[in-house]
XYZ file of C-alpha atoms in Angstrom:
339
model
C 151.904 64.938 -169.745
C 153.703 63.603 -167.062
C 156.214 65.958 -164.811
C 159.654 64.333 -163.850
C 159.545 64.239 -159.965
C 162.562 66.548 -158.475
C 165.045 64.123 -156.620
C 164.867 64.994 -153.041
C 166.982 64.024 -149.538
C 165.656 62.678 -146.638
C 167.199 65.374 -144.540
C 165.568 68.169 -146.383
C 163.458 69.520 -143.867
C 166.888 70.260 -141.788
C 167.845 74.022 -141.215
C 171.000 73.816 -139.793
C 174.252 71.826 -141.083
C 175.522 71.328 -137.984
C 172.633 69.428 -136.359
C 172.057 67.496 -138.889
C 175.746 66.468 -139.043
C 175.867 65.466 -135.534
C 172.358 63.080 -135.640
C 173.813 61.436 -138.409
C 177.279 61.116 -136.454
C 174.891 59.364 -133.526
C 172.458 57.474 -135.820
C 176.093 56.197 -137.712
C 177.918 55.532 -134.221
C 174.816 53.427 -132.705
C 174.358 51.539 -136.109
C 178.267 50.771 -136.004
C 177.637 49.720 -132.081
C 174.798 47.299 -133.155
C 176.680 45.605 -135.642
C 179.801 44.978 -133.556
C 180.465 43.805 -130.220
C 179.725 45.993 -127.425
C 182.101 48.498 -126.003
C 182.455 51.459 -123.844
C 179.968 53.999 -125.112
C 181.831 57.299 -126.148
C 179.166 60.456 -125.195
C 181.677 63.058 -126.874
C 181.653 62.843 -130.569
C 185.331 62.668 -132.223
C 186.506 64.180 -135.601
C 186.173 60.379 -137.284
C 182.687 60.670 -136.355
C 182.212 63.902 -138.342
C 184.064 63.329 -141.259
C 182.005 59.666 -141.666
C 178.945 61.522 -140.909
C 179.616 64.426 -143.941
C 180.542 62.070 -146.127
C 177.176 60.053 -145.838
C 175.125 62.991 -146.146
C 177.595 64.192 -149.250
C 176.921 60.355 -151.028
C 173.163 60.490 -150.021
C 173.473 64.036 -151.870
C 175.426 62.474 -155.054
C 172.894 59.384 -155.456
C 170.251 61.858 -155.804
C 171.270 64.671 -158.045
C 174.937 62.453 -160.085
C 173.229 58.886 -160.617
C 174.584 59.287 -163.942
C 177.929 60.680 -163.357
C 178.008 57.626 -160.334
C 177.521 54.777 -162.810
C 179.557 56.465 -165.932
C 182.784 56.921 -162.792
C 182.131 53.152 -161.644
C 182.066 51.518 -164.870
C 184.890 53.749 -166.188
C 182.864 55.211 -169.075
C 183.613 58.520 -170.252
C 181.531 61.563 -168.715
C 178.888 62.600 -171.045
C 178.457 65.788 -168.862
C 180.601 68.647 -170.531
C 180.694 70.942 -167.606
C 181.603 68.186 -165.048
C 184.132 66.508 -167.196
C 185.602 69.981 -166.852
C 186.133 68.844 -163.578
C 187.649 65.466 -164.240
C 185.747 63.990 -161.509
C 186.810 60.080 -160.008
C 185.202 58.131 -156.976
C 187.416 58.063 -154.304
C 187.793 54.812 -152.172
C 184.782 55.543 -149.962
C 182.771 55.871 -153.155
C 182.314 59.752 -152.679
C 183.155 62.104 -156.240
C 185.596 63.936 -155.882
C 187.227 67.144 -158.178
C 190.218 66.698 -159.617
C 192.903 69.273 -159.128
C 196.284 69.730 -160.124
C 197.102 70.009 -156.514
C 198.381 66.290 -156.025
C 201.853 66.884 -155.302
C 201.473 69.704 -153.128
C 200.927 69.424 -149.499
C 197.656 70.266 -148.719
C 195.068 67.906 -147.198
C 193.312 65.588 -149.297
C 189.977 67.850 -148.785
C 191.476 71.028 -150.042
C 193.594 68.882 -153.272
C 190.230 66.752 -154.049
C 187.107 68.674 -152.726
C 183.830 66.443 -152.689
C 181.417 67.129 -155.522
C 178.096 68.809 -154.704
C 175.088 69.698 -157.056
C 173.499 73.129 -156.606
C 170.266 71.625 -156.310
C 171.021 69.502 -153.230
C 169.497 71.026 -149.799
C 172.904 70.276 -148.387
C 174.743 72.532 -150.445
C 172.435 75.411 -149.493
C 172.869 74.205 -145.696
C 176.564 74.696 -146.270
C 176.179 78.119 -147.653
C 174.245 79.399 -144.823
C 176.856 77.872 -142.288
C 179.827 79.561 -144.302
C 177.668 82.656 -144.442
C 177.569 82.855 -140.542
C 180.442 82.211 -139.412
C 182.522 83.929 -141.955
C 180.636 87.026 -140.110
C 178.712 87.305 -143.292
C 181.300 87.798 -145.632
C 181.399 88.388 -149.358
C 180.656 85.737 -152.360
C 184.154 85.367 -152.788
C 185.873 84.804 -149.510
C 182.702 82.293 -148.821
C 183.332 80.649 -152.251
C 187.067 80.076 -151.013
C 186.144 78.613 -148.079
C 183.729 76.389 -149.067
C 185.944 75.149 -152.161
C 188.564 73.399 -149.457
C 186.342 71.015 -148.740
C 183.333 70.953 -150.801
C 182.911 71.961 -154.909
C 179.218 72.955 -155.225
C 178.520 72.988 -158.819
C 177.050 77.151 -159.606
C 178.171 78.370 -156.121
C 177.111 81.629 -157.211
C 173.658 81.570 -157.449
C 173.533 79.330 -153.878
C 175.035 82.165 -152.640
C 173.481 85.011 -154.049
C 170.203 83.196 -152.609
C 171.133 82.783 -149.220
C 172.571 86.399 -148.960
C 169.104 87.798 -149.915
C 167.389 85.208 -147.344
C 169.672 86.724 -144.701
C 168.301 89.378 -142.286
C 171.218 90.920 -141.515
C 172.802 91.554 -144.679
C 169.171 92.904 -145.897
C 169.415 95.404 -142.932
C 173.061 96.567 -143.499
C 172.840 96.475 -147.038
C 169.505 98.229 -147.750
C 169.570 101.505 -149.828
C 166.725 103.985 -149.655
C 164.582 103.513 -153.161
C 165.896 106.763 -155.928
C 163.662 108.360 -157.098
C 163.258 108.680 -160.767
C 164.475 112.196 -162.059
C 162.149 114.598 -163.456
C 163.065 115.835 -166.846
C 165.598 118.823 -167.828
C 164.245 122.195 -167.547
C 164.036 124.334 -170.550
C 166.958 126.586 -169.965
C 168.671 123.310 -169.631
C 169.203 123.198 -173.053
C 169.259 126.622 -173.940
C 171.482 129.622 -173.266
C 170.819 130.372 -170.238
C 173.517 131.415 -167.725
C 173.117 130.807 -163.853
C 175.140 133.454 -161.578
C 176.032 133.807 -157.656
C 178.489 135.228 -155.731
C 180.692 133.618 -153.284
C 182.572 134.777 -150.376
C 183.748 137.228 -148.393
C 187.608 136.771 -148.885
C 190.749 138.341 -148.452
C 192.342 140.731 -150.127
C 194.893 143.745 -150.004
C 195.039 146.463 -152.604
C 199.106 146.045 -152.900
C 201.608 143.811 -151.779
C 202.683 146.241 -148.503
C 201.930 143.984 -145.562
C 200.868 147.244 -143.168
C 197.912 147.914 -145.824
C 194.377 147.234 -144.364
C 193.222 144.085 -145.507
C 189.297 144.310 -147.737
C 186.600 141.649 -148.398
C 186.562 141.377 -151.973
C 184.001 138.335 -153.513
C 183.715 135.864 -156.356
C 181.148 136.585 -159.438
C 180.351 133.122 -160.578
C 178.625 132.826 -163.966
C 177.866 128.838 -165.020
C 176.386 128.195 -168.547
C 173.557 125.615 -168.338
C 174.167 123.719 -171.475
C 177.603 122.694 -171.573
C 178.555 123.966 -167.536
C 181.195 126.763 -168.868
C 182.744 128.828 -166.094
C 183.506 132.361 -166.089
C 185.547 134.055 -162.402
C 184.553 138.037 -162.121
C 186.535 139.763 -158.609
C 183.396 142.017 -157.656
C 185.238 143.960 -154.412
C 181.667 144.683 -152.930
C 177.704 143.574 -152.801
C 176.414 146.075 -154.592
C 174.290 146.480 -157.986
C 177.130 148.610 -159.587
C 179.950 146.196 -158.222
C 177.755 142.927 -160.108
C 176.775 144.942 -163.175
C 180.708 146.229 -163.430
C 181.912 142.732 -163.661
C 179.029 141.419 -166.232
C 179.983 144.194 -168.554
C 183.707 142.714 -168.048
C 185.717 142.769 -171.628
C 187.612 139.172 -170.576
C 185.020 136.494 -171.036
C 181.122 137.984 -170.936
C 181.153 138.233 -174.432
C 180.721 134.643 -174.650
C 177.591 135.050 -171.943
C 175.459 137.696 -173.297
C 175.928 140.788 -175.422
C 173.971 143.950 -173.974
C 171.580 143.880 -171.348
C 168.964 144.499 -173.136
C 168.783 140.421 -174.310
C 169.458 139.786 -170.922
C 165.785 137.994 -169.214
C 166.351 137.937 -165.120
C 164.958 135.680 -162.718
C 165.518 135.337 -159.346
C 165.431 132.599 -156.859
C 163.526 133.632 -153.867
C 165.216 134.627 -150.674
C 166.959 132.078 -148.571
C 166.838 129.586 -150.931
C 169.923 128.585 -152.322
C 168.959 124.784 -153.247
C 167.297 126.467 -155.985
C 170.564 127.000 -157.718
C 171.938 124.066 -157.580
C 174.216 123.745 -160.916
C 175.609 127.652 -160.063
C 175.886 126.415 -155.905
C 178.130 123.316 -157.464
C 180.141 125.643 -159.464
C 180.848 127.956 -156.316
C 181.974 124.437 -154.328
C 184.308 123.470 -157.225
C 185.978 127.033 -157.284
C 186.234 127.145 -153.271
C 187.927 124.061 -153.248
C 190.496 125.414 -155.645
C 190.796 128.115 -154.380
C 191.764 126.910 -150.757
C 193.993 124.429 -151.288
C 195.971 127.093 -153.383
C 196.075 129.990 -150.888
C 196.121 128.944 -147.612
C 196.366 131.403 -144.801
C 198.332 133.759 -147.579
C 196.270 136.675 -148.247
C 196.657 138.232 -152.260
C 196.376 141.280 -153.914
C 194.405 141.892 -156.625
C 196.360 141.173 -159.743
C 197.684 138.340 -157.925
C 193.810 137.403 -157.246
C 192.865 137.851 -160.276
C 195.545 135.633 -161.960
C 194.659 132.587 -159.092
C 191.017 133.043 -160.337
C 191.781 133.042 -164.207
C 193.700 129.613 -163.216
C 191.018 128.304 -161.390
C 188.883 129.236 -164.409
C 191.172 127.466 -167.065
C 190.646 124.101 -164.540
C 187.159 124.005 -163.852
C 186.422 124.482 -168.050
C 189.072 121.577 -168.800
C 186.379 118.727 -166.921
C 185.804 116.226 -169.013
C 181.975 116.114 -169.924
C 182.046 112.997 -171.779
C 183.501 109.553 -169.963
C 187.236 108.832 -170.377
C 188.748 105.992 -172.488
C 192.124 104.213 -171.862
C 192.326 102.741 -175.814
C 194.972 105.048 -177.594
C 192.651 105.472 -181.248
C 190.014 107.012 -179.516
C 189.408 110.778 -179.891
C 189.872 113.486 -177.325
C 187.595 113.885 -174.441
C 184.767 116.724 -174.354
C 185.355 119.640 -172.117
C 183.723 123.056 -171.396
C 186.487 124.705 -172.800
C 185.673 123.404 -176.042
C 182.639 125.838 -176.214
């Protein structure tokens, strides 16, 4: 079995675009010396020098990797290519293919109306990248896929571009991520009906609404379900066993958390460890945050504390648990509240 050789250029072994550009422009301006009569040599290289130079390199690029496309354009055949006839390529008059776009009449130059064609194969498309890459001060695949297209169409810019990004040191660096690890599985009382509690404060509070009152510390029972994330407010006015055992046995909502508490099973994180409760430490964030933004510097009373709290309650229980939808038929989102 024999393998079909991949077409290469003889400027392959180039890195940079822009030294290769300029040998050609001096190998092209000595060969166009040689063949006509001598003149004054020029040692600064003009734009005409450039532009003949890129277009050699761009035709040496299209013999190699559009032989076919070349000989259907010159003997005006039809394209049998179905994704570059998409393109409605033509051979300009320097015998370069070029795109065509319905940007004729417009006022453009001719490189940005009629880009040159380039395969995604060709080791000059790939230099091209990398010199976009740079000196868009390594820019995103789509600004870099606009600025190419003015002059050049690279057939599957995409994956030229996706290539050189990874190959690129500094975008490595910057965009590196630490590796995640994988997460362990759910605990048990994950997925049982088990209820996490903390308390959070101190806070403000007066006893009535007469501003020469003292003003108490009064605190935040927090009780989070683990199943569905249900969250129940308690006012405890003080760190005490009675004060936390007072608002378990609450009538408003501990019903729903446990019924005596003798089905009750405690454990306790150890001291000075509050990562250990993370869920019921997200839950006291979520209320806080509330909470703030509401009162302010204003200090409340109880019943008005107490109302806030059941407010803040009604809020945290009406986050959706399942993702949102924006099509009109589906059903209503999951919530806490719904448990």
């Amino acid at each position: 079995m024999i393998n079909a050789k991949r077409p290469s250029e003889w400027y392959d072994q180039f890195s940079s675009y822009d030294r290769l550009v300029r040998v050609v422009a001096y190998i092209n301006r000595f060969i166009n010396d040689c063949r006509k009569r001598p003149r004054a040599t020029v040692v600064i290289q003009q734009r005409s020098d450039i532009d003949d130079s890129i277009r050699i390199l761009v035709t040496e690029s299209q013999r190699c990797f559009f032989t076919t496309l070349t000989h259907e354009l010159s003997t005006g055949s039809s394209v049998s290519s179905k994704q570059l006839s998409k393109l409605r390529p033509f051979l300009d008059p320097s015998g370069v293919i070029c795109v065509g776009r319905r940007l004729l009449n417009s006022d453009l130059p001719y490189g940005c109306k009629h880009p040159m064609l380039l395969a995604k194969e060709s080791h000059l498309s790939t230099l091209i990248c990398r010199r976009r890459h740079r000196i868009s001060c390594h820019a995103g695949p789509q600004i870099m896929t606009a600025l190419i297209s003015r002059d050049f169409w690279i057939v599957a810019i995409k994956s030229i571009l996706h290539r050189v990004t990874r190959a690129c040191p500094v975008c490595v660096r910057f965009d590196g991520k630490p590796p995640q690890p994988i997460m362990a599985d759910l605990p048990a009382a994950r997925s049982g009906s088990d209820i996490g509690t903390q308390h959070a404060g101190p806070i403000q509070m007066r006893e009535v609404r007469l501003r020469k009152l003292p003003v108490n510390k009064a605190y935040i029972a927090v009780f989070v379900c683990f199943s569905v994330k249900t969250v129940h407010l308690e006012v405890v006015t003080e760190l005490s066993t009675e004060a936390f055992l007072a608002a378990f046995d609450s009538p408003d909502g501990q019903d729903a958390i446990t019924q005596s508490h003798s089905a009750c099973q405690w454990h306790f994180n150890p001291q000075s460890a509050p990562h250990f409760g993370g869920l019921w430490e997200a839950a006291v964030r979520s209320a806080k945050r509330l909470l703030i933004r509401t009162m302010g510097t204003h200090v409340f009373n109880y019943e008005e504390f107490t109302t806030l709290l059941t407010r803040v309650e009604t809020v945290l229980n009406s986050r959706p648990l399942t993702p949102l939808t924006t099509v009109p038929a589906n059903l209503d989102y999951l919530y806490p509240g719904h448990f």
